[in-house]
Coordinates of C-alpha atoms in Angstrom, one line a residue:
X1 CA 17.5 -8.6 29.8
X2 CA 19.1 -5.7 28.2
X3 CA 18.3 -2.5 29.8
X4 CA 16.4 -1.1 26.6
X5 CA 13.9 -3.7 26.2
X6 CA 12.8 -3.0 30.1
X7 CA 12.5 0.2 29.0
X8 CA 10.5 -0.1 25.8
X9 CA 8.0 -2.8 27.7
X10 CA 7.5 0.0 30.2
X11 CA 6.3 2.9 28.1
X12 CA 4.3 0.6 26.1
X13 CA 2.2 -0.9 29.1
X14 CA 2.1 2.8 30.6
X15 CA 0.3 3.8 27.7
X16 CA -1.5 0.9 26.2
X17 CA -1.9 -2.7 28.1
X18 CA -2.8 -1.2 31.4
X19 CA -5.2 1.8 30.4
X20 CA -8.6 0.7 29.9
X21 CA -10.0 0.8 26.0
X22 CA -12.2 3.7 26.7
X23 CA -10.3 5.6 29.6
X24 CA -9.1 9.0 28.7
X25 CA -5.0 9.2 28.6
X26 CA -3.8 9.7 32.3
X27 CA -1.8 13.1 32.5
X28 CA 0.8 11.7 35.0
X29 CA 1.1 8.6 33.6
X30 CA 2.1 10.2 30.2
X31 CA 4.5 13.1 31.8
X32 CA 6.0 9.8 33.5
X33 CA 6.6 7.9 30.1
X34 CA 7.6 10.9 27.9
X35 CA 10.3 11.8 30.7
X36 CA 11.7 8.2 30.5
X37 CA 11.6 8.5 26.6
X38 CA 13.7 12.1 27.2
X39 CA 16.6 9.8 28.0
X40 CA 16.4 6.8 25.9
X41 CA 18.0 5.2 23.1
X42 CA 16.4 6.7 19.7
X43 CA 15.4 3.1 19.0
X44 CA 13.3 2.9 22.2
X45 CA 11.8 6.3 21.5
X46 CA 10.7 5.3 17.9
X47 CA 9.4 1.5 19.3
X48 CA 7.4 3.3 22.4
X49 CA 5.9 5.9 19.9
X50 CA 4.7 2.9 17.5
X51 CA 3.2 1.6 20.8
X52 CA 1.3 4.4 21.7
X53 CA 0.1 5.3 18.2
X54 CA -1.2 1.5 17.9
X55 CA -2.9 1.8 21.2
X56 CA -4.8 5.0 20.0
X57 CA -5.7 4.0 16.7
X58 CA -3.4 5.5 14.3
X59 CA 0.3 4.9 12.8
X60 CA 3.1 5.7 13.4
X61 CA 5.9 6.5 11.0
X62 CA 9.4 6.8 11.8
X63 CA 10.4 7.9 8.2
X64 CA 10.7 11.4 6.8
X65 CA 7.7 9.7 4.3
X66 CA 4.4 8.6 6.0
X67 CA 4.7 5.5 4.3
X68 CA 7.5 3.8 2.5
X69 CA 6.0 4.6 -1.2
X70 CA 3.1 2.4 -1.0
X71 CA 3.4 -0.2 -3.7
X72 CA 1.1 -3.0 -2.8
X73 CA 1.9 -6.4 -4.6
X74 CA -1.0 -8.3 -5.9
X75 CA -3.8 -8.6 -3.4
X76 CA -4.9 -12.6 -3.0
X77 CA -7.2 -13.4 -5.5
X78 CA -10.7 -13.8 -4.9
X79 CA -11.4 -17.5 -4.3
X80 CA -15.2 -17.7 -3.7
X81 CA -15.3 -21.6 -3.8
X82 CA -13.4 -21.9 -0.5
X83 CA -14.3 -25.1 1.3
X84 CA -16.8 -24.6 3.3
X85 CA -17.5 -25.9 6.9
X86 CA -13.8 -26.7 7.2
X87 CA -11.7 -25.0 10.5
X88 CA -13.1 -22.3 13.0
X89 CA -13.7 -19.1 11.8
X90 CA -12.1 -15.5 13.3
X91 CA -14.4 -13.0 14.8
X92 CA -12.5 -9.3 14.5
X93 CA -13.9 -7.5 17.0
X94 CA -12.7 -3.6 16.2
X95 CA -12.1 -1.2 19.7
X96 CA -13.3 2.1 18.7
X97 CA -11.1 4.4 21.3
X98 CA -11.4 7.4 22.6
X99 CA -7.8 8.0 21.9
X100 CA -6.1 11.2 22.3
X101 CA -9.4 12.9 21.3
X102 CA -10.6 12.1 24.4
X103 CA -7.8 13.3 26.5
X104 CA -8.0 16.5 28.9
X105 CA -6.3 19.7 28.8
X106 CA -3.5 18.6 31.5
X107 CA -3.0 15.6 29.4
X108 CA -2.5 17.6 26.5
X109 CA -0.2 19.7 28.2
X110 CA 2.3 17.0 29.2
X111 CA 2.8 16.7 25.1
X112 CA 2.6 20.5 25.1
X113 CA 5.4 20.6 27.4
X114 CA 7.8 18.5 25.6
X115 CA 7.6 20.3 22.0
X116 CA 10.7 21.8 22.9
X117 CA 12.5 18.7 24.1
X118 CA 16.2 18.3 22.9
X119 CA 15.0 14.6 22.1
X120 CA 13.8 14.7 18.5
X121 CA 11.5 11.5 18.6
X122 CA 9.8 13.0 21.8
X123 CA 9.0 16.3 20.2
X124 CA 7.5 14.7 17.1
X125 CA 5.2 11.9 19.4
X126 CA 4.2 15.2 20.9
X127 CA 3.9 16.9 17.6
X128 CA 1.6 13.3 16.3
X129 CA -0.5 13.6 19.4
X130 CA -1.5 17.1 19.6
X131 CA -2.2 17.4 15.8
X132 CA -4.3 14.4 15.5
X133 CA -6.1 15.3 18.5
X134 CA -6.6 18.8 17.1
X135 CA -6.0 20.2 20.4
X136 CA -6.8 23.2 21.5
X137 CA -4.2 25.9 20.7
X138 CA -1.7 23.7 18.7
X139 CA -2.0 25.6 15.7
X140 CA -0.5 28.5 17.4
X141 CA 2.2 26.3 19.0
X142 CA 3.4 24.7 15.8
X143 CA 3.5 28.1 14.0
X144 CA 5.6 29.5 16.7
X145 CA 7.9 26.8 16.6
X146 CA 8.4 27.4 13.0
X147 CA 9.9 31.1 14.0
X148 CA 12.6 29.2 16.1
X149 CA 16.2 29.7 15.9
X150 CA 16.9 25.6 16.4
X151 CA 16.4 23.9 13.0
X152 CA 14.8 20.8 14.8
X153 CA 12.1 22.8 16.4
X154 CA 11.3 24.1 13.0
X155 CA 11.0 20.5 11.7
X156 CA 8.7 19.8 14.3
X157 CA 6.5 22.5 13.9
X158 CA 6.0 21.7 10.3
X159 CA 5.3 18.1 11.1
X160 CA 2.7 19.3 13.6
X161 CA 0.8 21.6 10.8
X162 CA 0.5 19.0 8.4
X163 CA -1.3 16.4 11.6
X164 CA -4.2 19.3 12.2
X165 CA -5.5 19.6 8.5
X166 CA -6.1 22.9 8.8
X167 CA -5.8 24.9 5.7
X168 CA -4.3 28.1 7.3
X169 CA -1.0 26.2 7.5
X170 CA -0.1 26.5 3.9
X171 CA 1.1 30.0 4.2
X172 CA 3.5 29.1 7.0
X173 CA 4.3 25.8 5.5
X174 CA 5.1 27.7 1.8
X175 CA 7.7 29.7 3.7
X176 CA 9.1 26.6 5.5
X177 CA 9.7 25.0 2.1
X178 CA 12.4 28.0 1.5
X179 CA 13.9 27.2 4.9
X180 CA 17.8 27.5 5.2
X181 CA 17.6 23.8 6.7
X182 CA 17.0 20.9 4.7
X183 CA 15.6 18.7 6.9
X184 CA 12.9 21.5 7.8
X185 CA 12.4 21.9 4.0
X186 CA 11.9 18.1 3.8
X187 CA 9.3 18.1 6.6
X188 CA 7.0 21.4 5.3
X189 CA 6.8 19.2 1.7
X190 CA 5.6 16.3 3.8
X191 CA 3.4 18.2 5.6
X192 CA 1.9 20.0 2.6
X193 CA 1.0 16.5 1.4
X194 CA -0.6 15.4 4.6
X195 CA -3.0 18.9 3.9
X196 CA -3.7 17.3 0.3
X197 CA -4.8 20.8 -0.7
X198 CA -5.1 21.2 -4.7
X199 CA -3.8 24.9 -4.3
X200 CA -0.8 23.8 -3.4
X201 CA 0.4 22.0 -6.5
X202 CA 3.0 24.9 -7.4
X203 CA 4.8 25.0 -4.0
X204 CA 5.5 21.4 -4.5
X205 CA 6.2 21.7 -8.3
X206 CA 8.9 24.7 -7.0
X207 CA 10.3 22.3 -4.5
X208 CA 11.1 19.6 -6.8
X209 CA 14.1 21.9 -7.6
X210 CA 15.6 21.9 -4.5
X211 CA 19.2 21.4 -3.7
X212 CA 18.4 18.2 -1.6
X213 CA 17.3 15.1 -3.1
X214 CA 15.3 14.2 0.2
X215 CA 13.4 17.6 -0.3
X216 CA 12.9 16.5 -3.8
X217 CA 11.8 13.2 -3.1
X218 CA 9.1 14.1 -0.3
X219 CA 7.8 17.1 -2.7
X220 CA 7.5 14.0 -5.4
X221 CA 5.3 12.0 -2.8
X222 CA 3.8 15.1 -1.9
X223 CA 2.0 15.8 -5.4
X224 CA 0.9 12.3 -5.5
X225 CA -1.4 12.8 -2.7
X226 CA -2.8 15.8 -4.6
X227 CA -3.2 13.5 -7.4
X228 CA -3.6 16.5 -9.9
X229 CA -3.0 16.1 -13.4
X230 CA -1.6 19.7 -13.5
X231 CA 1.5 18.2 -12.0
X232 CA 2.0 15.4 -14.7
X233 CA 5.1 17.7 -16.5
X234 CA 6.8 18.5 -13.2
X235 CA 7.1 15.2 -12.4
X236 CA 7.8 13.9 -15.7
X237 CA 11.1 16.3 -15.2
X238 CA 11.6 14.5 -11.8
X239 CA 11.8 10.9 -13.6
X240 CA 15.3 11.8 -14.8
X241 CA 16.5 13.0 -11.3
X242 CA 20.0 12.3 -10.3
X243 CA 18.7 10.3 -7.2
X244 CA 17.0 7.2 -7.6
X245 CA 15.3 8.1 -4.5
X246 CA 13.5 11.1 -6.5
X247 CA 12.8 9.3 -9.6
X248 CA 11.0 6.3 -7.3
X249 CA 8.6 9.0 -5.8
X250 CA 8.1 10.5 -8.9
X251 CA 6.9 7.4 -10.9
X252 CA 4.7 6.3 -7.4
X253 CA 3.0 9.8 -7.8
X254 CA 2.4 9.6 -11.3
X255 CA 0.5 6.4 -10.8
X256 CA -1.5 8.1 -7.9
X257 CA -2.4 10.7 -10.4
X258 CA -3.9 7.6 -13.0
X259 CA -3.7 9.9 -16.0
X260 CA -2.9 8.0 -18.9
X261 CA -0.7 11.1 -20.3
X262 CA 2.2 9.7 -17.9
X263 CA 2.5 6.4 -19.7
X264 CA 5.1 7.7 -22.5
X265 CA 7.0 9.3 -19.4
X266 CA 7.1 6.2 -17.2
X267 CA 7.9 3.5 -20.0
X268 CA 11.7 4.4 -20.5
X269 CA 12.1 3.8 -16.5
X270 CA 11.3 0.4 -17.0
X271 CA 14.9 0.0 -18.2
X272 CA 16.2 2.1 -15.2
X273 CA 19.4 0.8 -13.7
X274 CA 17.8 0.6 -10.1
X275 CA 15.3 -2.2 -9.6
X276 CA 13.4 0.2 -6.8
X277 CA 12.7 2.5 -9.8
X278 CA 11.8 -0.1 -11.9
X279 CA 9.2 -1.4 -9.8
X280 CA 8.0 2.0 -8.8
X281 CA 7.4 2.5 -12.4
X282 CA 5.7 -1.1 -13.0
X283 CA 3.1 -0.4 -10.0
X284 CA 2.3 3.0 -11.4
X285 CA 1.7 1.6 -15.2
X286 CA -0.5 -1.4 -13.6
X287 CA -2.4 1.5 -11.8
X288 CA -2.7 3.3 -15.2
X289 CA -4.1 -0.1 -17.1
X290 CA -3.2 1.4 -20.6
X291 CA -2.7 -1.9 -23.3
X292 CA 0.5 0.6 -24.7
X293 CA 2.8 -0.4 -22.0
X294 CA 2.0 -4.3 -22.4
X295 CA 5.4 -5.1 -24.8
X296 CA 7.3 -3.3 -22.0
X297 CA 5.9 -5.0 -19.1
X298 CA 6.2 -8.5 -20.6
X299 CA 9.9 -7.7 -21.0
X300 CA 10.1 -7.4 -17.4
X301 CA 8.8 -10.9 -16.8
X302 CA 12.7 -11.9 -17.0
X303 CA 14.0 -9.3 -14.7
X304 CA 16.5 -10.3 -12.2
X305 CA 14.5 -8.6 -9.5
X306 CA 11.8 -11.1 -8.0
X307 CA 9.9 -8.3 -7.0
X308 CA 10.1 -6.0 -10.5
X309 CA 9.3 -9.8 -12.2
X310 CA 6.3 -10.2 -9.7
X311 CA 4.8 -6.6 -10.1
X312 CA 5.3 -6.9 -13.9
X313 CA 3.0 -9.8 -13.6
X314 CA 0.4 -7.9 -11.8
X315 CA 0.1 -5.1 -14.0
X316 CA -0.1 -7.0 -16.8
X317 CA -3.3 -9.1 -15.3
X318 CA -4.2 -5.3 -14.2
X319 CA -4.1 -4.3 -17.6
X320 CA -6.3 -7.4 -18.9
X321 CA -5.1 -7.4 -22.7
X322 CA -4.7 -10.7 -24.6
X323 CA -1.7 -9.7 -26.1
X324 CA -0.2 -10.2 -22.8
X325 CA -0.5 -14.0 -23.2
X326 CA 3.1 -15.0 -24.2
X327 CA 4.6 -13.1 -21.5
X328 CA 2.2 -14.7 -18.9
X329 CA 3.1 -18.1 -20.4
X330 CA 6.2 -17.5 -19.9
X331 CA 5.8 -16.7 -16.4
X332 CA 3.9 -20.0 -15.4
X333 CA 7.5 -21.7 -16.1
X334 CA 9.4 -19.2 -13.6
X335 CA 11.3 -20.8 -11.0
X336 CA 9.6 -18.8 -8.3
X337 CA 6.3 -20.5 -7.3
X338 CA 4.9 -16.8 -6.7
X339 CA 5.7 -15.8 -10.0
X340 CA 3.7 -18.6 -11.4
X341 CA 0.7 -18.4 -9.2
X342 CA 0.7 -14.6 -10.2
X343 CA 0.9 -15.5 -13.7
X344 CA -2.0 -17.8 -13.4
X345 CA -4.1 -15.1 -11.7
X346 CA -3.2 -12.4 -14.5
X347 CA -4.1 -14.8 -17.2
X348 CA -7.5 -15.2 -15.3
X349 CA -8.0 -11.7 -15.1
X350 CA -7.6 -11.5 -18.8
X351 CA -10.1 -13.8 -19.5
X352 CA -9.0 -14.9 -23.0
X353 CA -9.5 -18.5 -24.6
X354 CA -5.6 -18.1 -25.9
X355 CA -4.8 -18.8 -22.1
X356 CA -6.7 -22.1 -21.8
X357 CA -3.5 -24.6 -22.9
X358 CA -0.8 -22.9 -20.7
X359 CA -3.5 -22.7 -17.7
X360 CA -4.0 -26.6 -18.2
X361 CA -0.5 -27.2 -18.1
X362 CA -0.2 -25.4 -15.0
X363 CA -3.2 -27.5 -13.2
X364 CA -0.1 -30.1 -13.0
X365 CA 2.4 -27.9 -11.3
X366 CA 4.4 -29.0 -8.3
X367 CA 2.6 -26.3 -6.1
X368 CA -0.8 -26.7 -4.8
X369 CA -1.3 -22.8 -4.6
X370 CA -0.3 -22.7 -8.7
X371 CA -2.4 -25.3 -9.4
X372 CA -5.5 -23.5 -7.3
X373 CA -4.8 -20.4 -9.3
X374 CA -4.8 -22.0 -12.5
X375 CA -8.1 -23.7 -11.7
X376 CA -9.7 -20.5 -10.9
X377 CA -8.3 -18.5 -14.1
X378 CA -9.7 -21.6 -16.1
X379 CA -13.1 -20.6 -14.3
X380 CA -12.8 -17.1 -15.3
X381 CA -12.4 -17.7 -18.9
X382 CA -15.6 -20.1 -19.0
X383 CA -14.7 -22.1 -21.9
X384 CA -15.6 -25.9 -22.4
X385 CA -12.3 -26.7 -23.8
X386 CA -11.1 -26.4 -20.1
X387 CA -13.6 -29.1 -18.5
X388 CA -11.5 -32.2 -19.0
X389 CA -8.3 -30.8 -17.7
X390 CA -10.7 -29.4 -14.9
X391 CA -12.1 -32.7 -14.3
X392 CA -8.4 -34.6 -13.8
X393 CA -7.9 -32.0 -11.4
X394 CA -11.0 -32.9 -9.1
X395 CA -8.6 -36.1 -8.3
X396 CA -5.7 -33.7 -7.4
X397 CA -4.2 -34.6 -3.8
X398 CA -5.0 -31.5 -2.7
X399 CA -8.5 -30.6 -1.4
X400 CA -7.8 -27.0 -2.1
X401 CA -7.2 -27.8 -6.0
X402 CA -10.4 -30.2 -5.8
X403 CA -12.4 -27.4 -4.5
X404 CA -11.2 -25.1 -7.2
X405 CA -11.8 -27.4 -10.1
X406 CA -15.0 -28.1 -8.9
X407 CA -16.0 -24.0 -9.0
X408 CA -14.6 -23.6 -12.3
X409 CA -16.6 -26.5 -13.7
X410 CA -19.9 -24.6 -12.1
X411 CA -18.8 -21.7 -13.7
X412 CA -18.3 -23.1 -16.9
X413 CA -21.4 -25.6 -17.0
X414 CA -23.7 -22.3 -15.9
X415 CA -22.5 -20.5 -19.1
X416 CA -23.6 -23.3 -21.2
X417 CA -26.8 -22.7 -23.5
X418 CA -29.6 -24.4 -22.0
X419 CA -30.9 -26.9 -24.5
X420 CA -34.6 -27.9 -24.2
X421 CA -35.4 -31.7 -25.3
X422 CA -38.8 -32.4 -26.3
X423 CA -39.8 -36.1 -26.2
X424 CA -41.3 -37.2 -29.1
X425 CA -44.6 -38.2 -29.3
X426 CA -45.5 -42.2 -29.7
X427 CA -48.4 -43.1 -32.3
X428 CA -50.6 -45.6 -30.1
X429 CA -50.7 -48.7 -31.7
X430 CA -53.9 -49.0 -33.7

């Protein structure tokens, strides 16, 4: 086995597997693992950092941004008619670990000892742990790092201040946003976003004018974390940035703010040459749920990017406007089965009788998942016109489709008006 997987396994086992769930981190073991990681390959260190964070209940993000621009695709649609009694049911036991908050001062000392290490990954592990745990003296230690001559140390100081969630950090971070090193400025913008303080809109808006694209991108992300309508104008300007990463982050941020005033700002990005930007704008418009976006989103149902196409279908379902039926009917004939399934889901969200005919056709799709979605959608619409196609689906070769059709028929039957039949009285023969 190559050397680096062995090192990774040792590091992961040392701080995760071998340690009982409720145990406090052992300072000697922590020190040994950190010493090993100091000389390891950067990939090994990142993997070990992920193992350490997972073991103690928080996520490790090796990227500059805490997440890779969250853009969730449609969640699985609700299927209340799923088969009963088939297959085992998994029970999930949540393990609430004491984690680093239960560590003693010696364990924290092992992390403080490497805050100035030459290995960037090791420094950042220490900053994340000390910050997440709120370890005593961490604020002063991180603030001191921001005054160091080495830019790498200043970057680690900014990272740690963001993890602490201490409003006192806003002032030193504001100074760090003017640091001569772009990496430090980007990390300072990230930290301000982590603090999510509404008073930081102005400093992040200024950072949108930074010379370095990563700084502008992170500032846009941070403004999305603040969810302040006061950032709309500045983010609108960032939508025209030369960097697609900045445009993507700005579009995502506008979706997080959820102010419909951003609709007109986002619509031009649906024609952006970068698929990632189109995806971000599509997701944001789905979050805003404005009928004004239906026509432009409908055009993306034929987009060359499968991700953009699927996101557009999802967004149309989120908006729930009947004018989207034509575009979603096209999606039901797409070569991508996932797009067809989403198209059926979206039509079920809209709940218009105009969708009955295309959904009835989808009940004959070659993919069972699409047929299930079509049956579910017809149940959502609750029209008697869907009864016959659904009765035919009761004989489908897929048990899941049969269940979906049965559920849908129950939905329709529940909505039928109750007719009271009175038996006529018969006269007794004389």
